């Protein structure tokens, strides 16, 4: 009898412990949920109270055509702003970082005043261990409200994180939220054909006032994962499927038919980069980071940890279809938050965008070099211009103060920009073109001191009563003679300035001589590399400008210069030089 009482007492205590644990977990879950809801509400209040509509002079308004496609009509340039990987968690762990992401997005859109914003996936990040929730609807609503408050037309392609298998809402359900035209009339997302893979395969057209099709913007769902392991945390990335490729090809045919069989240009947006990006970069890498017949490097960084390109490994013919079409001139994507390079492969541009992410990559909030947007300007003839814009520029004025970040790269960058003249100050020029805002010893030394002008002080020539040294080419054998070397490194105008700056004389035999006093002065110069000031002032896909102040070891200014690099025939040259 006593034993039964003891057993009964132990069981009651055990059950009480279990009930207490369960109740504690329930209370904790409720507390976490409440904090997340309150935090999301606070960010939505910030959007409602602080975000102002974009001030347009004459905003273009799209209209649906008989095919159900949205069309913009204009005879001027059409401005697209691409955003990617916003990563709004909308949970109790991401409240502050969500605010920072919204702040950045709204600042850039307000300044650029684009005709259309294209978001290439991962608006939401319902990863429980980082966001504190798996409710992906809150992220979608928060972002849609911000875009509607700005009053800018926008569209999206879905990313792999927008609708994780374990998150509350599916692609279709999130899509229905965005496509609620009563709440969000500026969102141009369409569900697309229901009988093909993915959700949100659709097209937006740009036409001129004559009704001629200038550019078609294809939005494709690159899907999510092909293989899932351990609750979806480790997966192989998917890609655009064969039925989507067929839809794209058929749509090109129908668009051309509707355009009186006249040719037109098109560009494509998706989240996960196609396998062709990895193929193209590997060919570039294997060719010692030099262009090939099929590959032309367009600049930017391969900055992911371990230099990875996170494309899918499957290929259902999308890129080949783009090449064969003769229409599609570029593909734009995101997914890899630290990759920002572009590469032309078989005539088609493949381009990463800057990303927004403050949350997904652990520690990324403190790094700012990769954070920003891409600007795509469609010209009236269907061609396009492209640039990437960093968020931390002064032109982007945010509602809340910007956070302090470093503009250093988060990880080691492979080949940085790649666009480096063969054999010439590769590491220095690479760092400069990488726009990492760091001083660089090699580039300064090579441009401004005697490394740029090797000479033989024992071979002297008298010219007009002045002593000149013979300029040798021993250090730069690949260029034949120094004149050839200069012409390979500098543009023609800059070469003439260099020749004049250093009093370089060419005799009747074609040999070059440098004024001895100028050479001796250069030889005696010393530079304090830690104290000179270097600042990038402007840059684009084919140019870079910077200001440079060089000081000696005592802090005295030796030279001040405005430097410009330009790209000529796929070769970067110095087009300085204003001393």
Coordinates of C-alpha atoms in Angstrom, one line a residue:
X1 CA 0.0 0.0 0.0
X2 CA 2.8 2.4 0.9
X3 CA 4.7 1.5 -2.3
X4 CA 1.6 2.4 -4.4
X5 CA 1.3 5.7 -2.6
X6 CA 5.0 6.5 -3.3
X7 CA 4.5 5.6 -7.0
X8 CA 1.4 7.8 -7.1
X9 CA 3.2 10.7 -5.5
X10 CA 6.2 10.4 -7.8
X11 CA 3.9 10.3 -10.9
X12 CA 2.0 13.4 -9.7
X13 CA 5.3 15.3 -9.2
X14 CA 6.6 14.1 -12.6
X15 CA 3.4 15.3 -14.3
X16 CA 3.5 18.6 -12.6
X17 CA 7.1 19.1 -13.9
X18 CA 6.0 18.2 -17.4
X19 CA 3.0 20.5 -17.3
X20 CA 5.1 23.3 -15.9
X21 CA 7.6 22.9 -18.8
X22 CA 4.9 22.8 -21.4
X23 CA 3.2 25.8 -19.9
X24 CA 6.5 27.7 -19.8
X25 CA 7.2 26.9 -23.4
X26 CA 3.7 28.0 -24.4
X27 CA 4.2 31.3 -22.4
X28 CA 7.6 31.8 -24.0
X29 CA 6.2 31.2 -27.5
X30 CA 3.4 33.6 -26.8
X31 CA 5.8 36.2 -25.5
X32 CA 8.1 35.8 -28.5
X33 CA 5.1 36.0 -30.9
X34 CA 3.8 39.2 -29.1
X35 CA 7.2 40.8 -29.3
X36 CA 7.5 40.0 -33.0
X37 CA 4.0 41.4 -33.6
X38 CA 4.8 44.6 -31.7
X39 CA 8.1 45.0 -33.4
X40 CA 6.6 44.5 -36.9
X41 CA 3.9 47.0 -35.9
X42 CA 6.5 49.5 -34.9
X43 CA 8.3 49.2 -38.3
X44 CA 4.9 49.5 -40.1
X45 CA 4.3 52.6 -38.1
X46 CA 7.7 54.0 -39.2
X47 CA 6.6 53.4 -42.8
X48 CA 3.3 55.0 -42.2
X49 CA 4.6 58.1 -40.4
X50 CA 8.1 58.7 -41.8
X51 CA 8.2 57.5 -45.4
X52 CA 7.1 60.1 -48.0
X53 CA 5.9 59.5 -51.5
X54 CA 8.4 59.8 -54.3
X55 CA 8.2 63.2 -55.9
X56 CA 7.8 62.6 -59.6
X57 CA 7.6 65.3 -62.3
X58 CA 5.6 63.1 -64.6
X59 CA 5.2 59.5 -63.4
X60 CA 4.6 56.9 -66.1
X61 CA 1.5 54.8 -65.5
X62 CA 1.3 51.3 -66.9
X63 CA -1.8 49.7 -68.4
X64 CA -2.9 46.2 -69.2
X65 CA -3.1 45.1 -72.8
X66 CA -5.4 42.6 -74.4
X67 CA -2.8 39.8 -73.6
X68 CA -3.0 40.7 -69.9
X69 CA 0.6 42.2 -69.8
X70 CA 1.4 45.5 -68.2
X71 CA 2.7 48.1 -70.7
X72 CA 4.6 51.3 -70.1
X73 CA 4.5 53.9 -73.0
X74 CA 7.3 56.5 -73.3
X75 CA 9.6 58.0 -75.9
X76 CA 12.2 58.8 -73.3
X77 CA 14.7 56.7 -71.4
X78 CA 13.0 54.2 -69.0
X79 CA 14.6 53.9 -65.6
X80 CA 14.6 50.6 -63.6
X81 CA 16.0 50.2 -60.1
X82 CA 16.8 46.6 -59.2
X83 CA 16.8 45.5 -55.5
X84 CA 17.6 42.1 -54.3
X85 CA 17.7 40.1 -51.1
X86 CA 16.0 42.5 -48.7
X87 CA 15.7 39.8 -46.1
X88 CA 13.0 41.2 -43.8
X89 CA 12.5 38.8 -40.9
X90 CA 9.5 40.4 -39.2
X91 CA 10.2 38.5 -36.0
X92 CA 11.3 39.4 -32.5
X93 CA 15.0 38.9 -33.4
X94 CA 15.1 41.1 -36.5
X95 CA 13.1 44.2 -35.5
X96 CA 16.1 46.6 -35.7
X97 CA 17.6 45.1 -38.8
X98 CA 14.2 45.1 -40.6
X99 CA 14.0 48.9 -39.9
X100 CA 17.5 49.3 -41.3
X101 CA 16.5 47.4 -44.5
X102 CA 13.3 49.5 -45.0
X103 CA 15.3 52.7 -44.4
X104 CA 17.9 51.8 -47.1
X105 CA 15.3 50.7 -49.6
X106 CA 13.2 53.8 -49.3
X107 CA 16.2 56.2 -49.3
X108 CA 17.5 54.8 -52.7
X109 CA 14.1 54.7 -54.3
X110 CA 13.3 58.3 -53.2
X111 CA 16.5 59.6 -54.6
X112 CA 16.5 57.7 -57.9
X113 CA 12.8 58.2 -58.7
X114 CA 12.7 55.1 -61.0
X115 CA 9.9 54.3 -63.4
X116 CA 9.9 50.7 -62.1
X117 CA 11.5 48.9 -59.2
X118 CA 12.3 45.2 -59.8
X119 CA 12.9 43.1 -56.7
X120 CA 14.7 39.9 -57.6
X121 CA 13.7 37.8 -54.7
X122 CA 14.1 37.1 -50.9
X123 CA 12.0 40.0 -49.7
X124 CA 11.2 37.8 -46.7
X125 CA 13.5 35.8 -44.4
X126 CA 11.4 33.6 -42.2
X127 CA 14.3 31.7 -40.7
X128 CA 13.3 31.0 -37.1
X129 CA 16.8 31.0 -35.5
X130 CA 17.6 34.4 -37.0
X131 CA 14.3 36.2 -37.5
X132 CA 12.4 34.7 -34.5
X133 CA 9.5 33.7 -36.6
X134 CA 8.4 31.6 -39.6
X135 CA 5.6 33.9 -40.5
X136 CA 6.5 35.1 -43.9
X137 CA 3.3 37.1 -44.4
X138 CA 4.4 39.8 -42.0
X139 CA 7.5 40.5 -44.1
X140 CA 5.5 40.6 -47.3
X141 CA 2.9 43.1 -45.9
X142 CA 5.6 45.3 -44.4
X143 CA 7.5 45.6 -47.7
X144 CA 4.3 46.1 -49.8
X145 CA 3.2 48.8 -47.5
X146 CA 6.5 50.6 -47.8
X147 CA 6.4 50.4 -51.6
X148 CA 2.8 51.6 -51.7
X149 CA 3.7 54.5 -49.4
X150 CA 6.4 55.5 -51.8
X151 CA 3.9 55.4 -54.7
X152 CA 6.4 53.7 -57.0
X153 CA 5.5 51.0 -59.5
X154 CA 7.2 47.7 -58.7
X155 CA 7.3 44.0 -59.4
X156 CA 9.1 41.0 -58.1
X157 CA 10.4 37.5 -58.7
X158 CA 10.3 35.1 -55.9
X159 CA 13.4 33.9 -54.1
X160 CA 14.1 30.7 -52.3
X161 CA 13.6 32.2 -48.8
X162 CA 10.3 34.0 -49.6
X163 CA 8.2 30.9 -49.0
X164 CA 10.3 28.2 -47.2
X165 CA 8.6 24.8 -46.9
X166 CA 8.3 25.4 -43.1
X167 CA 7.0 29.0 -43.3
X168 CA 3.4 29.7 -42.8
X169 CA 2.4 30.8 -46.3
X170 CA 3.0 29.4 -49.8
X171 CA 4.1 31.2 -53.0
X172 CA 0.5 31.4 -54.2
X173 CA -0.7 32.8 -50.9
X174 CA 2.0 35.4 -50.7
X175 CA 1.4 36.2 -54.3
X176 CA -2.2 36.9 -53.6
X177 CA -1.2 39.4 -51.0
X178 CA 1.0 41.3 -53.3
X179 CA -1.6 41.2 -56.1
X180 CA -4.4 42.7 -54.1
X181 CA -4.8 45.7 -56.3
X182 CA -7.1 47.5 -53.9
X183 CA -4.4 47.5 -51.2
X184 CA -1.3 47.7 -53.4
X185 CA -2.2 49.1 -56.8
X186 CA 1.4 49.9 -57.6
X187 CA 2.5 46.2 -57.5
X188 CA 2.6 44.7 -61.0
X189 CA 3.2 41.1 -60.0
X190 CA 1.2 38.6 -62.0
X191 CA 0.8 34.9 -61.2
X192 CA 1.6 33.8 -64.8
X193 CA 0.5 30.6 -66.4
X194 CA -0.7 28.0 -64.0
X195 CA 0.4 25.0 -66.0
X196 CA 4.2 25.6 -65.8
X197 CA 6.7 25.5 -62.9
X198 CA 6.9 28.4 -60.4
X199 CA 4.7 31.3 -59.6
X200 CA 5.2 34.7 -61.2
X201 CA 6.4 34.0 -64.7
X202 CA 5.2 37.1 -66.6
X203 CA 6.4 40.0 -68.8
X204 CA 6.2 43.8 -68.6
X205 CA 6.6 45.7 -71.9
X206 CA 8.0 49.2 -72.7
X207 CA 6.6 50.7 -75.9
X208 CA 7.0 54.0 -77.6
X209 CA 4.2 56.4 -78.6
X210 CA 3.9 54.7 -82.0
X211 CA 3.0 51.5 -80.3
X212 CA 6.4 49.9 -81.2
X213 CA 7.8 47.4 -78.7
X214 CA 11.1 48.7 -77.4
X215 CA 11.9 46.3 -74.5
X216 CA 10.3 43.4 -72.8
X217 CA 11.1 42.6 -69.2
X218 CA 10.8 38.9 -68.4
X219 CA 10.2 37.9 -64.8
X220 CA 11.0 34.3 -64.1
X221 CA 10.6 32.2 -60.9
X222 CA 14.0 30.4 -60.4
X223 CA 12.1 28.1 -57.9
X224 CA 13.7 27.0 -54.7
X225 CA 15.5 23.7 -54.0
X226 CA 16.0 20.4 -55.7
X227 CA 17.1 18.4 -52.7
X228 CA 16.2 19.0 -49.1
X229 CA 17.9 17.6 -46.0
X230 CA 17.7 18.4 -42.3
X231 CA 14.5 20.4 -42.2
X232 CA 15.4 22.4 -45.3
X233 CA 18.6 23.9 -43.9
X234 CA 20.9 22.2 -46.4
X235 CA 19.7 22.1 -49.9
X236 CA 20.7 22.1 -53.6
X237 CA 19.4 25.2 -55.4
X238 CA 16.9 24.9 -58.2
X239 CA 16.7 26.9 -61.5
X240 CA 14.3 27.8 -64.3
X241 CA 12.6 24.6 -65.5
X242 CA 12.1 23.4 -69.1
X243 CA 8.4 24.3 -69.2
X244 CA 9.3 27.9 -68.2
X245 CA 11.9 28.0 -71.0
X246 CA 9.3 26.9 -73.5
X247 CA 6.9 29.6 -72.2
X248 CA 9.7 32.2 -72.6
X249 CA 10.4 31.1 -76.2
X250 CA 6.7 31.1 -77.1
X251 CA 6.1 34.4 -75.5
X252 CA 9.0 36.0 -77.6
X253 CA 7.3 34.6 -80.7
X254 CA 3.9 36.1 -79.8
X255 CA 5.3 39.4 -78.8
X256 CA 7.1 39.7 -82.1
X257 CA 3.9 38.8 -84.0
X258 CA 2.1 41.5 -82.1
X259 CA 4.9 43.9 -83.0
X260 CA 4.3 43.5 -86.7
X261 CA 7.1 40.9 -86.8
X262 CA 9.6 43.6 -86.0
X263 CA 12.5 42.7 -83.8
X264 CA 12.8 44.0 -80.2
X265 CA 15.1 43.7 -77.2
X266 CA 14.4 42.0 -73.9
X267 CA 16.0 41.5 -70.5
X268 CA 15.3 39.0 -67.8
X269 CA 15.1 39.0 -64.1
X270 CA 15.3 36.1 -61.6
X271 CA 16.6 35.3 -58.2
X272 CA 19.0 32.3 -58.4
X273 CA 21.7 32.8 -61.1
X274 CA 21.7 30.4 -64.0
X275 CA 24.4 27.7 -64.3
X276 CA 25.8 29.7 -67.2
X277 CA 27.2 32.3 -64.7
X278 CA 29.4 29.6 -63.1
X279 CA 30.4 28.2 -66.5
X280 CA 31.4 31.7 -67.8
X281 CA 33.3 32.6 -64.7
X282 CA 35.2 29.3 -64.6
X283 CA 36.3 29.8 -68.2
X284 CA 37.5 33.3 -67.3
X285 CA 39.3 32.0 -64.2
X286 CA 41.0 29.2 -66.1
X287 CA 42.2 31.7 -68.6
X288 CA 44.2 33.5 -65.9
X289 CA 41.4 36.0 -65.3
X290 CA 41.5 37.2 -68.9
X291 CA 38.8 37.5 -71.5
X292 CA 38.2 34.7 -74.0
X293 CA 36.4 34.6 -77.3
X294 CA 33.1 33.8 -75.4
X295 CA 33.7 35.6 -72.1
X296 CA 34.1 39.3 -71.4
X297 CA 34.4 40.4 -67.8
X298 CA 32.2 43.4 -67.0
X299 CA 33.6 44.3 -63.6
X300 CA 32.5 43.8 -60.0
X301 CA 33.4 41.4 -57.3
X302 CA 33.3 37.7 -56.6
X303 CA 33.1 38.2 -52.9
X304 CA 31.3 35.2 -51.4
X305 CA 33.2 33.2 -48.8
X306 CA 35.4 30.7 -50.6
X307 CA 34.7 32.4 -53.9
X308 CA 31.5 30.5 -54.6
X309 CA 28.8 31.1 -57.1
X310 CA 25.5 29.6 -55.8
X311 CA 23.7 28.7 -59.0
X312 CA 21.8 25.6 -59.5
X313 CA 23.6 22.7 -61.0
X314 CA 20.8 21.8 -63.4
X315 CA 20.4 23.5 -66.8
X316 CA 17.2 23.1 -68.8
X317 CA 18.3 25.3 -71.7
X318 CA 17.4 28.8 -70.5
X319 CA 20.7 30.4 -71.3
X320 CA 21.0 28.7 -74.7
X321 CA 17.5 30.0 -75.5
X322 CA 18.5 33.5 -74.6
X323 CA 21.5 33.3 -76.9
X324 CA 19.5 31.8 -79.7
X325 CA 16.7 34.4 -79.4
X326 CA 18.8 37.3 -80.6
X327 CA 16.5 39.4 -78.4
X328 CA 17.5 38.9 -74.8
X329 CA 20.6 41.0 -74.1
X330 CA 21.0 40.6 -70.3
X331 CA 20.0 38.6 -67.3
X332 CA 19.8 40.2 -63.8
X333 CA 19.7 38.3 -60.5
X334 CA 20.7 38.2 -56.9
X335 CA 20.9 35.4 -54.3
X336 CA 24.7 35.7 -53.6
X337 CA 24.7 38.7 -51.4
X338 CA 28.5 39.4 -51.7
X339 CA 28.8 38.8 -55.5
X340 CA 28.4 41.9 -57.6
X341 CA 30.2 41.0 -60.8
X342 CA 28.9 41.0 -64.3
X343 CA 30.2 38.9 -67.2
X344 CA 29.2 38.7 -70.9
X345 CA 28.9 35.2 -72.1
X346 CA 28.3 34.4 -75.8
X347 CA 26.9 37.9 -76.3
X348 CA 24.6 38.0 -73.3
X349 CA 25.3 40.0 -70.1
X350 CA 24.9 38.1 -66.8
X351 CA 24.8 40.5 -63.9
X352 CA 24.6 40.3 -60.1
X353 CA 23.1 43.3 -58.2
X354 CA 24.2 44.9 -55.0
X355 CA 22.1 43.4 -52.1
X356 CA 20.3 44.9 -49.0
X357 CA 20.7 42.1 -46.5
X358 CA 21.3 43.0 -42.8
X359 CA 20.1 39.7 -41.4
X360 CA 20.8 36.5 -43.3
X361 CA 24.6 36.5 -43.4
X362 CA 25.8 36.6 -39.8
X363 CA 27.7 39.9 -39.2
X364 CA 26.8 41.4 -42.6
X365 CA 25.1 44.4 -41.0
X366 CA 28.5 45.9 -40.2
X367 CA 29.7 45.7 -43.8
X368 CA 28.5 48.2 -46.4
X369 CA 30.5 47.7 -49.6
X370 CA 27.9 45.3 -51.1
X371 CA 24.8 47.2 -50.0
X372 CA 22.9 49.1 -52.6
X373 CA 21.0 48.8 -55.8
X374 CA 21.4 48.5 -59.6
X375 CA 20.3 51.1 -62.1
X376 CA 19.2 49.9 -65.5
X377 CA 18.4 52.6 -68.1
X378 CA 16.6 51.4 -71.2
X379 CA 17.3 53.6 -74.1
X380 CA 14.7 54.5 -76.8
X381 CA 16.5 52.2 -79.2
X382 CA 16.2 49.2 -76.8
X383 CA 19.8 49.2 -75.6
X384 CA 20.6 49.7 -72.0
X385 CA 23.1 51.3 -69.6
X386 CA 23.9 49.9 -66.2
X387 CA 25.5 51.0 -63.0
X388 CA 25.6 49.8 -59.4
X389 CA 25.0 52.3 -56.6
X390 CA 26.2 52.0 -53.0
X391 CA 23.7 52.9 -50.4
X392 CA 26.2 54.9 -48.3
X393 CA 26.6 57.7 -50.8
X394 CA 25.6 61.1 -49.7
X395 CA 22.9 61.4 -52.4
X396 CA 20.8 58.8 -50.5
X397 CA 19.2 60.7 -47.7
X398 CA 17.4 58.3 -45.3
X399 CA 14.6 58.9 -42.9
X400 CA 16.5 57.4 -40.0
X401 CA 20.3 58.0 -39.6
X402 CA 22.4 55.4 -41.5
X403 CA 24.2 52.9 -39.4
X404 CA 28.0 53.0 -39.2
X405 CA 29.6 50.3 -41.4
X406 CA 33.0 49.5 -42.8
X407 CA 33.4 49.6 -46.6
X408 CA 35.9 46.7 -46.4
X409 CA 34.9 43.5 -48.0
X410 CA 33.4 40.9 -45.7
X411 CA 35.5 38.1 -47.1
X412 CA 38.6 37.9 -49.3
X413 CA 37.6 38.9 -52.9
X414 CA 38.8 36.8 -55.7
X415 CA 40.4 38.8 -58.5
X416 CA 38.5 41.8 -57.2
X417 CA 37.6 43.5 -60.4
X418 CA 39.5 41.5 -62.9
X419 CA 39.8 44.3 -65.3
X420 CA 43.6 44.8 -65.1
X421 CA 46.1 45.5 -67.9
X422 CA 48.3 42.5 -68.3
X423 CA 51.6 42.7 -66.5
X424 CA 51.1 46.3 -65.2
X425 CA 50.7 47.0 -61.5
X426 CA 48.1 44.3 -61.3
X427 CA 47.6 44.2 -57.6
X428 CA 47.5 48.0 -57.2
X429 CA 45.2 48.8 -60.0
X430 CA 43.0 45.9 -59.0
X431 CA 42.6 47.4 -55.5
X432 CA 41.8 50.8 -57.0
X433 CA 39.3 49.5 -59.5
X434 CA 37.7 47.5 -56.7
X435 CA 36.8 50.9 -55.2
X436 CA 37.5 49.7 -51.7
X437 CA 38.6 53.2 -50.7
X438 CA 41.9 52.0 -49.4
X439 CA 45.3 53.6 -50.1
X440 CA 47.5 51.4 -52.2
X441 CA 51.3 51.5 -52.3
X442 CA 51.8 49.8 -55.6
X443 CA 49.6 52.0 -57.7
X444 CA 51.0 55.2 -56.2
X445 CA 54.6 54.1 -56.6
X446 CA 54.2 52.9 -60.1
X447 CA 52.4 56.0 -61.4
X448 CA 54.4 58.8 -59.7
X449 CA 57.8 57.5 -58.9
X450 CA 60.7 56.1 -61.0
X451 CA 59.2 52.6 -61.3
X452 CA 57.2 54.0 -64.2
X453 CA 60.3 55.2 -65.9
X454 CA 63.3 52.8 -65.7
X455 CA 66.4 54.5 -67.1
X456 CA 70.1 54.0 -67.5
X457 CA 72.0 56.8 -65.9
X458 CA 75.2 55.7 -67.6
X459 CA 73.9 56.3 -71.1
X460 CA 73.8 60.0 -71.4
X461 CA 72.8 62.3 -74.3
X462 CA 73.2 66.0 -74.5
X463 CA 70.2 67.8 -76.1
X464 CA 70.1 71.5 -76.3
X465 CA 72.7 71.8 -73.6
X466 CA 70.7 69.6 -71.2
X467 CA 71.6 66.1 -70.0
X468 CA 69.2 63.2 -70.7
X469 CA 69.3 59.6 -69.6
X470 CA 68.4 56.7 -71.9
X471 CA 65.1 55.2 -70.9
X472 CA 65.3 51.4 -70.9
X473 CA 62.6 48.8 -71.3
X474 CA 64.3 45.9 -69.4
X475 CA 61.6 45.9 -66.7
X476 CA 58.7 45.8 -69.1
X477 CA 59.9 43.4 -71.8
X478 CA 56.4 42.4 -72.7
X479 CA 55.8 45.9 -74.2
X480 CA 58.9 46.0 -76.4
X481 CA 59.9 49.6 -75.7
X482 CA 58.8 52.1 -73.2
X483 CA 56.8 54.1 -75.7
X484 CA 54.8 51.0 -76.4
X485 CA 54.6 50.4 -72.7
X486 CA 53.2 53.9 -72.1
X487 CA 50.7 53.5 -74.9
X488 CA 49.5 50.2 -73.5
X489 CA 49.0 51.6 -70.1
X490 CA 47.8 55.1 -70.8
X491 CA 45.3 56.6 -73.3
X492 CA 46.8 58.8 -76.0
X493 CA 46.1 62.0 -74.2
X494 CA 47.4 60.7 -70.9
X495 CA 50.5 59.4 -72.6
X496 CA 51.3 62.8 -74.0
X497 CA 50.9 64.3 -70.5
X498 CA 53.2 61.7 -69.1
X499 CA 55.8 62.4 -71.7
X500 CA 55.6 66.1 -71.0
X501 CA 55.5 65.8 -67.2
X502 CA 58.7 63.8 -67.1
X503 CA 60.4 65.6 -70.0
X504 CA 60.7 62.5 -72.1
X505 CA 62.4 63.0 -75.4
X506 CA 62.3 60.7 -78.5
X507 CA 65.3 60.9 -80.8
X508 CA 65.4 60.0 -84.5
X509 CA 66.2 56.4 -83.8
X510 CA 63.0 56.1 -81.8
X511 CA 64.9 55.8 -78.5
X512 CA 63.5 57.6 -75.5
X513 CA 65.5 59.8 -73.1
X514 CA 64.4 61.4 -69.8
X515 CA 65.7 64.7 -68.6
X516 CA 68.4 63.9 -66.0
X517 CA 67.2 66.5 -63.4
X518 CA 63.6 65.1 -63.6
X519 CA 64.9 61.6 -63.3
X520 CA 67.2 62.4 -60.3
X521 CA 64.4 64.2 -58.6
X522 CA 62.1 61.2 -59.0
X523 CA 64.8 58.9 -57.8
X524 CA 65.2 60.9 -54.6
X525 CA 61.5 61.0 -53.7
X526 CA 60.2 59.1 -50.7
X527 CA 56.5 58.6 -50.0
X528 CA 54.7 58.1 -46.7
X529 CA 52.1 55.7 -47.9
X530 CA 50.1 55.8 -44.7
X531 CA 49.4 59.5 -44.9
X532 CA 48.4 60.2 -48.4
X533 CA 44.7 60.7 -49.2
X534 CA 42.9 58.7 -51.9
X535 CA 39.2 58.9 -52.6
X536 CA 37.1 57.5 -55.4
X537 CA 34.9 60.3 -56.7
X538 CA 32.9 58.5 -59.5
X539 CA 32.7 55.2 -61.3
X540 CA 30.8 53.2 -63.8
X541 CA 31.3 50.0 -65.9
X542 CA 33.9 51.7 -68.2
X543 CA 35.4 54.4 -66.1
X544 CA 36.6 55.3 -62.6
X545 CA 37.7 58.7 -61.2
X546 CA 39.6 59.5 -58.0
X547 CA 41.4 62.3 -56.3
X548 CA 44.8 61.6 -54.8
X549 CA 47.1 63.6 -52.6
X550 CA 50.6 62.2 -52.1
X551 CA 52.8 63.2 -49.1
X552 CA 56.4 62.6 -48.3
X553 CA 57.7 61.2 -45.0
X554 CA 57.5 64.6 -43.3
X555 CA 53.9 65.2 -44.3
X556 CA 54.6 67.6 -47.1
X557 CA 52.4 67.3 -50.2
X558 CA 54.4 66.0 -53.2
X559 CA 51.6 65.9 -55.7
X560 CA 47.8 66.3 -56.0
X561 CA 46.1 64.7 -58.9
X562 CA 42.8 63.8 -60.4
X563 CA 43.0 60.3 -61.8
X564 CA 40.7 58.7 -64.4
X565 CA 40.7 55.1 -65.6
X566 CA 38.8 54.3 -68.8
X567 CA 38.1 51.0 -70.6
X568 CA 39.3 50.9 -74.2
X569 CA 38.7 47.7 -76.2
X570 CA 38.4 45.6 -73.0
X571 CA 41.6 47.1 -71.6
X572 CA 41.8 49.4 -68.7
X573 CA 44.0 52.5 -69.3
X574 CA 45.0 55.5 -67.2
X575 CA 43.4 58.6 -68.6
X576 CA 44.6 60.8 -65.7
X577 CA 46.1 63.1 -65.1
X578 CA 45.5 66.6 -63.8
X579 CA 48.2 67.5 -61.4

